[in-house]
XYZ file of C-alpha atoms in Angstrom:
709
model
C 0.294 0.089 -0.077
C 0.546 3.139 -0.666
C 0.965 4.237 3.262
C 2.782 1.308 4.034
C 5.388 2.216 1.361
C 5.302 6.175 3.016
C 6.053 5.077 6.335
C 9.231 2.912 4.980
C 10.024 6.148 4.073
C 9.191 8.206 7.316
C 11.351 5.878 9.155
C 13.898 5.672 6.986
C 13.830 9.583 6.717
C 13.709 9.326 10.965
C 16.830 7.109 10.263
C 18.551 9.007 8.717
C 17.882 12.218 10.948
C 19.987 13.709 14.003
C 18.567 11.480 16.175
C 18.868 8.652 14.660
C 22.518 9.379 13.740
C 22.990 8.924 17.648
C 25.724 7.579 18.565
C 26.542 4.635 21.209
C 29.218 3.816 23.308
C 30.138 0.324 25.176
C 31.764 2.351 27.602
C 28.945 4.150 28.981
C 27.901 1.602 31.558
C 30.884 0.888 33.184
C 31.485 5.079 32.953
C 27.566 5.120 35.128
C 27.062 7.579 32.763
C 23.274 7.199 30.725
C 23.378 6.020 27.249
C 21.508 9.056 25.915
C 22.684 11.971 27.843
C 25.051 13.446 25.439
C 21.979 14.060 23.615
C 21.493 18.134 24.100
C 18.557 18.088 20.955
C 15.068 17.554 20.752
C 14.389 14.657 18.229
C 12.702 15.954 15.235
C 11.123 15.320 12.197
C 12.070 14.972 8.558
C 11.921 18.340 6.051
C 9.713 16.399 3.496
C 7.403 15.357 6.704
C 5.073 18.206 5.967
C 4.470 17.591 2.458
C 3.731 13.847 3.578
C 1.266 14.417 5.716
C -0.427 16.722 3.525
C -0.303 14.315 1.174
C -1.581 11.418 3.738
C -4.579 13.677 5.514
C -7.000 16.680 4.100
C -7.618 18.483 7.057
C -7.224 21.734 8.037
C -3.496 23.217 7.642
C -4.143 24.116 11.350
C -3.676 20.327 12.606
C -0.754 20.284 10.256
C 0.505 23.585 11.796
C -0.135 21.256 14.842
C 1.623 18.173 14.222
C 4.846 20.126 12.933
C 4.730 21.887 15.917
C 4.786 18.876 18.448
C 7.037 17.332 16.429
C 8.786 20.660 15.400
C 9.654 20.935 11.961
C 12.470 22.662 11.120
C 11.637 22.820 7.138
C 11.483 25.706 5.746
C 8.685 25.832 3.528
C 6.338 24.514 7.086
C 8.044 27.297 8.905
C 6.938 29.671 6.396
C 3.136 28.059 5.739
C 2.872 28.265 9.647
C 4.211 32.448 9.350
C 1.467 32.713 6.477
C -1.440 31.418 7.307
C -1.598 31.095 11.493
C -3.216 33.586 12.837
C -3.829 32.471 16.433
C -0.440 30.157 17.859
C -1.938 26.591 18.481
C -0.710 25.360 22.292
C 0.299 21.704 22.579
C -2.130 21.704 25.813
C -4.744 22.098 23.249
C -3.981 18.881 21.207
C -5.787 16.099 22.755
C -3.580 13.770 20.923
C -0.396 12.511 22.987
C 2.573 14.189 22.428
C 5.364 12.933 19.864
C 7.744 9.966 20.285
C 10.822 10.938 22.155
C 13.358 7.691 23.389
C 13.829 9.090 26.562
C 10.729 10.326 29.059
C 13.596 13.586 29.872
C 13.919 14.259 26.435
C 10.407 14.464 26.482
C 9.987 16.889 29.189
C 12.336 19.036 27.131
C 11.086 19.108 23.669
C 7.175 19.580 25.392
C 9.287 22.570 27.435
C 10.466 23.995 24.508
C 7.597 23.650 22.141
C 5.780 25.890 25.062
C 8.102 28.346 24.714
C 8.474 28.196 20.852
C 4.782 29.181 20.204
C 3.729 31.141 23.314
C 1.468 33.765 21.335
C 2.481 37.329 21.907
C -1.653 37.669 23.099
C -1.779 37.081 26.598
C -3.748 34.483 28.206
C -5.150 32.718 24.902
C -8.581 30.481 24.971
C -7.687 26.727 25.542
C -7.967 25.008 22.559
C -8.184 20.520 21.840
C -7.388 19.413 18.749
C -6.903 15.798 18.339
C -4.573 13.757 15.672
C -5.619 12.213 13.394
C -5.682 8.085 13.384
C -3.236 8.142 11.143
C -0.877 10.294 13.102
C -1.671 8.569 15.918
C -0.534 5.196 14.276
C 2.337 7.159 12.657
C 3.593 7.743 16.536
C 2.915 4.353 17.463
C 5.239 3.212 15.014
C 7.435 5.654 16.108
C 7.356 4.287 19.780
C 7.403 0.505 18.604
C 10.503 1.707 16.155
C 11.660 3.180 19.681
C 11.490 0.490 21.549
C 12.662 -2.035 18.973
C 16.007 -0.298 18.762
C 15.976 -0.174 22.816
C 15.575 -3.707 22.859
C 17.846 -3.892 20.374
C 20.202 -1.681 21.875
C 19.896 -3.551 25.340
C 20.542 -6.828 24.201
C 23.737 -5.641 22.038
C 24.562 -4.145 25.267
C 23.726 -7.207 27.149
C 26.012 -8.933 24.849
C 28.915 -6.097 25.113
C 28.847 -6.157 29.069
C 28.815 -10.453 28.616
C 31.803 -10.026 26.543
C 33.564 -7.562 28.055
C 33.287 -9.268 31.117
C 34.496 -12.269 29.112
C 37.121 -10.207 28.143
C 37.984 -8.950 32.199
C 38.161 -12.247 32.832
C 40.615 -13.509 30.210
C 42.681 -10.479 31.103
C 42.612 -11.196 34.524
C 43.447 -14.482 34.374
C 46.077 -13.332 32.133
C 47.872 -10.741 33.942
C 47.354 -12.935 37.165
C 49.387 -16.035 35.984
C 51.312 -13.042 34.264
C 52.149 -11.934 37.592
C 52.823 -15.813 38.627
C 55.995 -16.074 35.996
C 56.581 -12.665 37.359
C 56.648 -13.422 40.900
C 58.665 -16.811 40.062
C 61.254 -15.147 38.042
C 61.849 -12.644 40.963
C 61.649 -15.344 43.462
C 64.309 -17.223 40.988
C 66.334 -14.196 40.711
C 66.562 -13.497 44.737
C 67.213 -17.255 44.595
C 70.638 -16.702 41.593
C 71.515 -13.224 44.121
C 71.541 -14.888 47.549
C 73.816 -18.165 45.656
C 76.106 -15.335 43.975
C 76.180 -13.120 47.061
C 76.936 -16.630 49.826
C 79.462 -17.264 46.941
C 81.095 -14.256 47.124
C 81.357 -14.280 50.996
C 82.825 -17.430 50.604
C 85.193 -16.201 47.606
C 85.905 -13.435 50.666
C 86.261 -15.445 53.042
C 88.584 -17.302 51.596
C 90.803 -14.671 50.562
C 90.860 -13.778 54.377
C 91.509 -16.754 55.165
C 94.639 -16.462 52.683
C 95.406 -12.730 53.799
C 94.788 -13.797 57.668
C 97.664 -16.319 56.393
C 99.878 -14.616 54.939
C 99.831 -11.868 57.971
C 100.765 -14.468 60.252
C 103.623 -15.751 58.563
C 104.545 -11.928 57.895
C 104.405 -11.392 61.343
C 106.230 -14.218 62.150
C 109.525 -13.068 59.494
C 108.705 -9.719 61.455
C 109.097 -11.130 64.733
C 112.047 -13.270 63.821
C 113.655 -10.266 62.202
C 112.772 -8.368 65.708
C 114.055 -10.581 67.651
C 117.623 -10.529 65.409
C 117.914 -7.269 65.955
C 116.893 -7.389 70.059
C 119.531 -9.701 69.739
C 122.598 -8.065 67.788
C 120.637 -4.560 69.777
C 121.631 -5.842 73.239
C 125.299 -6.952 71.318
C 125.925 -4.168 70.504
C 124.815 -2.246 74.412
C 127.068 -5.322 75.721
C 129.780 -4.256 73.408
C 129.650 -0.658 73.730
C 129.335 -0.782 78.001
C 132.727 -2.422 78.016
C 133.901 -0.145 75.531
C 132.458 2.242 77.824
C 134.475 0.356 81.175
C 137.317 0.298 79.272
C 137.092 3.723 78.224
C 136.416 5.115 82.080
C 139.503 2.584 83.189
C 141.576 4.194 80.730
C 140.462 7.810 82.022
C 140.989 7.108 84.976
C 144.369 5.492 84.870
C 145.166 8.646 82.712
C 143.868 10.748 85.129
C 146.057 9.399 88.088
C 148.420 9.639 85.790
C 148.608 13.276 84.908
C 148.135 13.933 88.537
C 151.142 12.079 89.366
C 152.992 14.230 86.489
C 150.699 17.514 88.301
C 152.830 15.915 91.341
C 156.022 15.997 89.883
C 155.867 19.013 88.200
C 155.169 20.686 91.119
C 157.918 19.196 93.098
C 160.539 19.113 90.280
C 159.679 23.331 89.852
C 160.039 23.549 93.957
C 163.528 22.658 92.708
C 164.375 25.586 90.519
C 163.905 27.778 93.396
C 166.421 29.312 94.200
C 168.348 27.892 97.635
C 169.949 30.186 100.176
C 173.857 28.809 99.054
C 173.465 29.819 95.569
C 170.940 32.998 95.804
C 174.412 35.268 96.331
C 175.973 33.250 93.131
C 175.897 36.010 90.548
C 176.484 33.572 87.645
C 173.245 31.178 88.438
C 170.684 32.651 86.737
C 167.382 30.948 87.935
C 164.927 33.638 86.301
C 164.373 31.815 83.436
C 164.626 28.428 84.504
C 161.735 29.510 87.423
C 159.926 31.666 83.795
C 159.587 27.901 82.545
C 158.740 26.091 84.987
C 155.680 28.004 85.979
C 154.814 27.739 82.339
C 154.742 24.140 82.505
C 152.627 24.364 85.190
C 150.634 26.492 84.372
C 150.435 24.020 80.850
C 149.760 21.224 82.757
C 147.330 22.945 84.907
C 144.882 23.730 82.211
C 144.319 20.425 81.899
C 143.996 19.095 84.733
C 140.541 21.807 85.281
C 139.285 19.713 82.049
C 139.033 16.011 84.453
C 138.335 17.377 87.581
C 134.791 18.717 85.690
C 133.912 15.358 85.815
C 135.517 13.980 82.188
C 137.733 12.454 81.788
C 141.332 13.815 79.999
C 142.429 12.518 76.022
C 145.415 10.842 74.803
C 146.243 14.719 73.894
C 146.826 16.102 77.072
C 148.451 13.291 78.981
C 150.619 13.602 75.751
C 150.593 17.432 76.834
C 151.897 16.767 80.245
C 153.877 13.959 80.028
C 156.137 16.045 77.203
C 156.105 18.892 79.757
C 157.074 16.697 82.773
C 160.157 15.593 80.480
C 160.889 19.550 79.908
C 160.570 19.927 83.315
C 162.938 16.896 83.838
C 165.531 18.272 81.331
C 165.521 21.992 83.018
C 166.317 20.473 87.088
C 169.060 18.102 85.209
C 170.813 21.602 83.283
C 170.169 23.870 86.748
C 171.682 20.722 88.435
C 174.603 20.704 86.327
C 174.815 24.530 86.374
C 174.553 24.052 90.581
C 177.191 22.437 90.401
C 179.462 24.436 88.013
C 179.146 27.010 89.759
C 179.996 25.557 93.214
C 182.721 24.051 91.186
C 184.582 27.482 90.128
C 182.876 28.951 93.608
C 185.373 26.166 95.576
C 187.988 27.232 92.765
C 187.763 30.847 92.921
C 188.042 29.973 96.881
C 190.739 28.674 96.849
C 191.854 31.490 93.885
C 190.625 34.208 95.824
C 192.749 34.474 98.838
C 195.850 34.813 95.925
C 194.157 37.417 93.985
C 193.094 39.186 97.146
C 196.534 40.677 97.636
C 197.173 41.982 94.520
C 192.960 43.289 93.801
C 193.169 46.103 94.974
C 196.636 46.980 92.884
C 194.824 45.945 89.627
C 192.397 48.493 90.822
C 194.496 50.940 90.994
C 196.312 50.451 87.908
C 192.226 50.334 85.927
C 191.401 53.425 87.278
C 194.518 55.159 86.106
C 194.074 53.711 82.875
C 190.480 54.597 82.843
C 191.279 58.189 83.734
C 193.954 58.268 81.362
C 191.860 56.577 78.106
C 188.809 58.993 78.637
C 191.349 61.995 79.143
C 192.724 60.857 75.393
C 189.500 59.853 74.290
C 188.110 64.115 75.177
C 191.731 65.055 73.423
C 190.944 63.105 70.416
C 187.443 64.261 70.027
C 188.189 67.525 70.515
C 190.652 67.108 67.728
C 188.699 65.056 65.358
C 184.996 65.966 66.533
C 182.166 63.935 66.344
C 181.992 60.338 65.645
C 180.293 58.904 62.775
C 179.010 55.547 64.244
C 178.404 53.951 66.932
C 180.896 52.940 70.336
C 182.352 49.851 70.132
C 179.678 48.525 72.907
C 176.443 50.226 71.463
C 177.896 47.453 68.458
C 178.771 44.250 70.634
C 175.187 45.130 72.051
C 173.805 44.911 68.648
C 175.176 42.656 67.460
C 174.146 40.030 70.272
C 170.942 40.569 69.298
C 171.032 40.357 65.966
C 172.804 37.328 66.408
C 169.773 36.251 69.108
C 167.001 37.201 66.838
C 169.342 34.817 63.263
C 169.552 31.933 65.916
C 165.853 31.887 66.793
C 164.784 32.284 63.468
C 166.621 29.056 63.079
C 165.427 27.167 65.791
C 162.153 27.354 64.039
C 163.067 26.647 60.809
C 161.702 23.363 60.048
C 158.251 24.832 61.109
C 158.505 27.628 59.017
C 159.369 25.576 56.197
C 157.517 22.911 56.281
C 155.874 21.027 53.205
C 153.382 18.813 55.102
C 149.546 19.817 55.382
C 149.310 18.758 58.818
C 152.508 21.164 59.590
C 151.639 23.852 57.586
C 148.111 24.483 58.536
C 149.210 24.491 62.317
C 152.038 26.900 60.950
C 149.535 29.628 59.806
C 146.820 28.970 63.158
C 150.060 30.033 65.092
C 151.000 32.680 63.273
C 147.287 33.901 63.809
C 146.907 33.597 66.709
C 150.441 35.626 67.694
C 149.914 38.710 65.027
C 145.622 38.611 64.808
C 146.023 40.296 68.703
C 148.637 42.675 68.132
C 146.307 43.922 65.542
C 143.106 44.439 67.515
C 145.505 46.490 69.726
C 143.828 49.945 69.785
C 143.378 53.334 71.299
C 139.904 53.143 72.969
C 139.403 51.357 76.205
C 141.526 49.318 78.838
C 139.774 45.910 78.653
C 140.483 45.355 75.024
C 143.873 45.340 75.889
C 143.620 43.393 78.647
C 142.227 40.820 76.471
C 144.846 40.780 73.968
C 147.641 40.977 76.471
C 146.216 38.038 77.697
C 145.593 35.838 74.600
C 149.437 37.071 73.925
C 150.775 35.964 77.392
C 148.554 32.238 77.230
C 150.100 31.787 73.825
C 154.151 32.450 75.374
C 152.723 30.056 77.918
C 152.323 27.025 75.764
C 148.532 27.444 77.123
C 145.287 26.526 74.359
C 144.229 30.061 72.865
C 141.248 30.654 70.893
C 141.471 32.307 67.478
C 139.426 32.710 64.172
C 137.468 29.656 66.158
C 139.866 27.450 66.395
C 142.211 26.138 69.424
C 146.165 26.050 69.275
C 148.926 25.845 71.460
C 152.320 26.357 71.207
C 153.020 22.938 72.579
C 151.612 21.390 69.775
C 154.819 21.082 67.751
C 158.873 21.113 69.903
C 159.054 24.147 67.432
C 156.147 25.878 68.357
C 157.212 28.543 71.438
C 160.499 29.492 68.838
C 158.225 30.348 65.876
C 155.926 32.384 68.431
C 157.972 34.409 70.058
C 159.758 35.138 66.718
C 156.683 36.164 64.408
C 155.125 38.152 68.213
C 158.528 40.238 68.015
C 158.386 40.772 64.338
C 154.830 42.127 64.399
C 155.056 44.473 67.068
C 157.710 46.300 65.078
C 155.652 46.105 61.723
C 152.551 47.564 63.520
C 155.276 50.305 64.530
C 156.009 50.871 61.020
C 152.395 50.819 59.644
C 150.042 51.721 62.005
C 152.011 54.662 64.650
C 153.523 55.942 61.046
C 149.768 56.845 60.681
C 148.331 57.316 63.425
C 150.438 58.505 66.222
C 148.090 57.608 69.326
C 148.230 54.324 68.520
C 151.757 54.522 69.830
C 151.339 53.835 73.785
C 148.170 51.279 73.601
C 150.913 49.265 71.681
C 153.565 49.991 73.543
C 151.877 49.277 76.612
C 151.340 45.647 75.595
C 155.105 45.372 74.550
C 156.384 46.494 77.647
C 154.356 44.181 79.787
C 154.459 41.039 77.521
C 158.286 42.156 77.538
C 158.125 41.567 81.659
C 156.787 38.694 81.966
C 158.751 36.829 78.399
C 162.422 38.930 78.190
C 163.135 36.957 75.311
C 160.152 39.018 73.625
C 162.105 42.029 74.263
C 165.113 41.567 72.784
C 163.352 40.051 69.745
C 161.964 43.230 69.331
C 164.723 45.329 70.007
C 167.035 42.790 66.796
C 163.744 43.561 64.514
C 163.395 47.479 65.810
C 167.282 47.692 64.658
C 166.843 45.799 62.110
C 164.635 47.910 60.161
C 165.234 51.413 61.986
C 169.276 51.106 62.686
C 168.747 54.540 63.715
C 166.697 53.266 66.933
C 170.412 51.454 68.349
C 171.664 54.637 67.256
C 174.011 52.822 64.137
C 174.909 55.022 61.065
C 176.545 51.173 59.150
C 178.895 52.521 56.984
C 179.207 50.691 53.501
C 181.520 47.717 53.472
C 183.844 46.492 49.656
C 181.261 44.392 47.704
C 178.162 45.209 49.283
C 175.824 47.073 46.144
C 173.693 50.130 46.463
C 170.649 48.657 47.040
C 171.735 46.158 49.620
C 173.080 49.025 51.046
C 169.974 51.338 50.623
C 168.246 47.597 52.567
C 170.389 47.858 55.416
C 169.894 51.513 56.056
C 166.085 50.807 55.881
C 165.307 51.520 52.914
C 162.333 49.112 51.347
C 163.590 48.404 47.812
C 161.165 46.641 45.252
C 162.552 45.715 41.533
C 165.397 47.902 42.428
C 163.199 50.581 43.288
C 164.160 51.794 46.339
C 161.221 54.013 48.297
C 160.753 57.509 48.270
C 162.048 59.756 50.999
C 158.982 60.748 52.287
C 158.101 57.393 52.888
C 161.150 56.318 54.662
C 161.192 58.232 56.676
C 157.497 57.956 57.795
C 158.511 54.403 58.438
C 161.634 55.758 60.778
C 159.061 57.922 62.644
C 156.656 55.818 63.321
C 159.294 52.961 64.813
C 161.086 56.194 66.844
C 158.171 56.564 68.462
C 157.306 53.104 69.519
C 160.440 53.144 70.791
C 160.121 56.304 73.072
C 156.710 54.939 73.964
C 158.129 51.386 75.393
C 161.025 52.513 77.451
C 158.361 54.775 79.346
C 154.927 52.558 79.011
C 154.408 50.005 82.453
C 151.920 47.508 82.248
C 149.164 48.206 85.095
C 147.341 45.093 85.466
C 150.978 42.814 86.102
C 151.741 41.889 89.539
C 155.188 43.000 89.845
C 157.298 45.923 91.363
C 160.312 45.583 89.652
C 162.936 48.127 86.938
C 161.332 48.444 83.411
C 163.157 45.815 81.666
C 164.034 48.593 79.046
C 163.293 51.430 80.932
C 164.442 55.402 80.690
C 167.885 55.109 81.463
C 167.752 53.682 78.032
C 166.267 56.147 76.479
C 169.011 58.435 77.779
C 171.833 56.736 76.493
C 169.818 56.778 73.078
C 170.016 60.393 72.898
C 173.561 60.851 74.693
C 174.391 58.593 71.962
C 172.519 60.297 68.730
C 174.099 63.798 70.625
C 178.206 62.156 69.636
C 177.225 61.690 66.216
C 177.443 63.497 63.121
C 173.944 64.498 61.902
C 172.327 63.136 58.459
C 170.583 65.301 56.325
C 166.730 64.824 57.204
C 166.934 61.743 59.328
C 168.241 63.332 62.783
C 165.763 66.042 62.779
C 162.741 63.907 62.401
C 164.149 61.175 64.704
C 165.105 63.928 67.343
C 161.769 65.701 67.103
C 159.859 62.252 67.242
C 161.631 60.776 70.804
C 161.372 64.477 72.175
C 158.218 64.862 71.138
C 156.755 61.196 72.974
C 159.909 60.160 75.582
C 160.492 64.726 76.103
C 158.158 64.622 78.969
C 158.858 61.783 80.789
C 163.044 62.541 80.838
C 162.405 66.005 81.931
C 160.446 64.485 85.315
C 163.137 61.944 85.971
C 166.906 63.854 85.413
C 165.115 67.672 85.312
C 168.155 70.130 85.502
C 170.564 67.221 83.685
C 167.774 66.944 81.094
C 167.518 71.141 80.558
C 171.332 71.460 80.064
C 171.192 68.474 77.223
C 168.538 70.472 75.187
C 170.317 73.417 75.794
C 173.242 71.599 74.360
C 170.486 70.842 71.407
C 169.766 74.094 70.911
C 173.217 75.873 70.644
C 175.850 73.385 69.552
C 174.635 70.253 68.220
C 171.408 72.097 65.792
C 173.394 74.350 63.303
C 175.321 71.318 62.796
C 172.279 69.749 61.537
C 171.663 72.894 59.654
C 174.982 72.300 58.002
C 174.453 69.344 56.622
C 170.584 69.631 55.333
C 169.991 71.713 51.890
C 166.765 73.894 51.178
C 164.527 71.303 50.194
C 164.744 69.228 53.542
C 164.102 72.147 56.111
C 160.521 70.851 56.740
C 162.161 68.115 60.236
C 164.685 70.768 60.901
C 161.643 73.667 61.787
C 160.038 71.355 63.354
C 162.921 70.735 65.671
C 164.061 74.363 66.337
C 159.939 75.431 67.122
C 159.334 72.442 69.642
C 163.006 73.238 71.310
C 162.824 76.882 71.380
C 159.159 76.707 73.155
C 160.391 74.424 75.517
C 163.258 76.377 76.578
C 161.471 79.852 76.443
C 158.449 77.677 78.451
C 160.288 75.949 80.819
C 157.917 72.662 80.123
C 158.064 70.101 77.916
C 154.154 69.270 77.115
C 152.618 65.478 77.569
C 152.149 63.686 74.432
C 148.647 64.185 73.575
C 147.930 60.204 73.121
C 149.584 59.069 76.582
C 147.286 56.876 78.493
C 146.052 58.018 81.842
C 145.306 55.583 84.703
C 141.188 56.406 84.156
C 141.742 54.755 79.893
C 143.027 51.562 81.832
C 140.089 51.881 84.127
C 137.083 51.627 81.956
C-alpha cells in the first residue's frame, strides 16, 4: 500500500535524521553514564514530513501546523506556511493527541517545554484549544514508539552482549594478568635465589681470601718477629759491646787521670827544685830566672789540663801527651839547673881557692884600672876635640847590637823546620800559630783598657804554651817542639811592623801598643830582645847606628841596610822612608816609658828611661845626618821628652840647651834647602821648651782612667 511505503520512507527519514544518527558507546555503563546523556537536541521530523502529511490527510492546515509544531519540523516550507496562515498560535496543551514520540522521558519533557516556549503568542492568555491527532498521526507516533522500543531492545541486547563480552574479556585479561603475575613472582623468586647464591658464593670467596690474607699476615708477622728478635739480639750485643768499651774508656780515663795527677805532683815538686837555694842566691853567675819562668809555664800548662778532667770528664790522650812532654821538659830543666849549680859550685870552690891568692893583687889591679880609665877618658876627650863627633856607634853599642841580631837569627834557625814545613798538617799548624800570635797585636787600639787586657792575656797564654782560641780554633804552642820559638819570633816581628805601619799613620797608636809590648817584655824577656832585634834591623837609627858601606856591597843592599824598602831595584821615596822611621822611633820612645798597669810585679822596667837617656846621648855624640837626625830627634823628644824631664830634671835641660846651641847648628849645616821641614819643627820645639821650661805631655799618652774603663 502507498501508506505502508510512506511509513517505511518515514522510518527511513527518521533513521537518517540527527536523532537516528546518535552514537552508542559500550563504555557508558562502565563509566556510569546514561546512554542518551550526550544528546542535547530534541528529536524532530525531516523537512519532507510536512509534504507527506499533506498527502496523507486533507485536514486543515492548523492540525498540520499543530503536528509539525509538536514534532518540531524545521523545514523551510512548513515554517513559511505557519507564518502565513496561522492567526492564532496553537499550544500543544490544546491538542488531545499524545505528545511526540521521544526516546527518553526526560527528552520528552524537554521537548514539551521547548514547544511551549516556541509557540507562545504575544497575545496574553489565549483561550484553550483542543485538537486531536488523526489516526494516521497516532499510528505514526505508535510506529515511531515501536521502532524506538525495538531499537531500545536491540540496544539492550547488544549492550548485554557487549557487557558479557566485556566481562569475558575482563576475565580473560584477569586470568592472563594473574598468570603473568605468577610468572613474574616466579622470576623474581628465581632472581632472589640467584642473587642469594651469588652473594653466598662471593662471601665464601671473600672468606677464603680473608683467611689467605690472615695466613699471609701471620707469616709476615712471624718473619718480622724473627727479624725483630735478631735486631734485639744484635742491639743487646751492641749495648754490651758499648758498655764494655765505655767501661774500658772509663778505666783508661781514670788511669790517665791518675797519671796526670802524678805528673802534676811531680812537676810541682820539680818546680820547687828550680827555686834558688840560699847557697846559690849569692852566686851571680847562676841565673834562675829563665828556669823559674819556664817552670811556671810548664806548671800552668799542666794545670790547664787538670781542671778539664776534674769536671767529670776524663783527660784525652793528647792531654796526657802534653803533660808527659811538660814533665820531660821539666826534668831536663832540673837536670840542666843541677848541672849549672854543680858547675857553679865547682867554680865557687876554685874561686875561693884563688881568692886568697888574688886578694892581695886585687887592690893593685883596681888602682891600675882606675888610672887607665882616667887616662883613656882624657885621651878620648882630646881625640874628640881634635877630630870632632863620631860617625858611628861606639864599640859597646855595636856589640850589644850584634848580640841582639845573633839571638834573633838563632831563634829563626830554631823554628826553621816549622817555617819551611811542606806537609799539610804542619803548614796548617804554622798558619794557626801565626794567626794566634799576630791577630791580638792587630786588634790593639786606643779605645779602652778592656780590649788591651784581652789582647795581653791571649798573647801571654800563647807564650805560656796554654791553649788559645783564634778564628774559632784552639791552638797551643806546645803542639810542636818549635812552636814557642816560632810564636816568639812572629810576635816580635808583628810589634815592630805595627810601629812601622800603624804608628807611622796614627801617632796615637804608639802608647797602647807600647803598653802591651812592655807588659809582655816583663813576663817574657826573650820577646823584648827579639823586639829590639827586629827594630834595629828595620830602623838602625834606634840603636843608634849609621852602618858604613863595606866593600863588595851593592847600592841596593846598602839601601836595605839603612832601612829603605827596595822592590824590583826601586828604592822608596824619602817621605815614605822618614814616615816609617818616625813610626818606629815613636814606638820605641813609648815602650821605654810605658808600664803594664795590670801586672803584679814591682821591679824596674825591663828597658826603661835610662836606655832613652843613653840613646839621646849616643845620638849627640854622632855626626848628624841630613833630614834623618832632625826627624828622629823631634819624634823622640815629643813622645819621651816629658818623661825624661821629670826623671833627670836639670841634667835634661842642660842636654836640651846643648842640642839647641851646639848640635842644632850642625844639623842645619848638613841640611839642604828642600829638607828644612823637619829642621823647622825641631827648632820650634826646642825654642818653645826652653822658653817655657816645660815639655808638654804627649797628646796620645794613656792615663790611669783609660785602663779603668
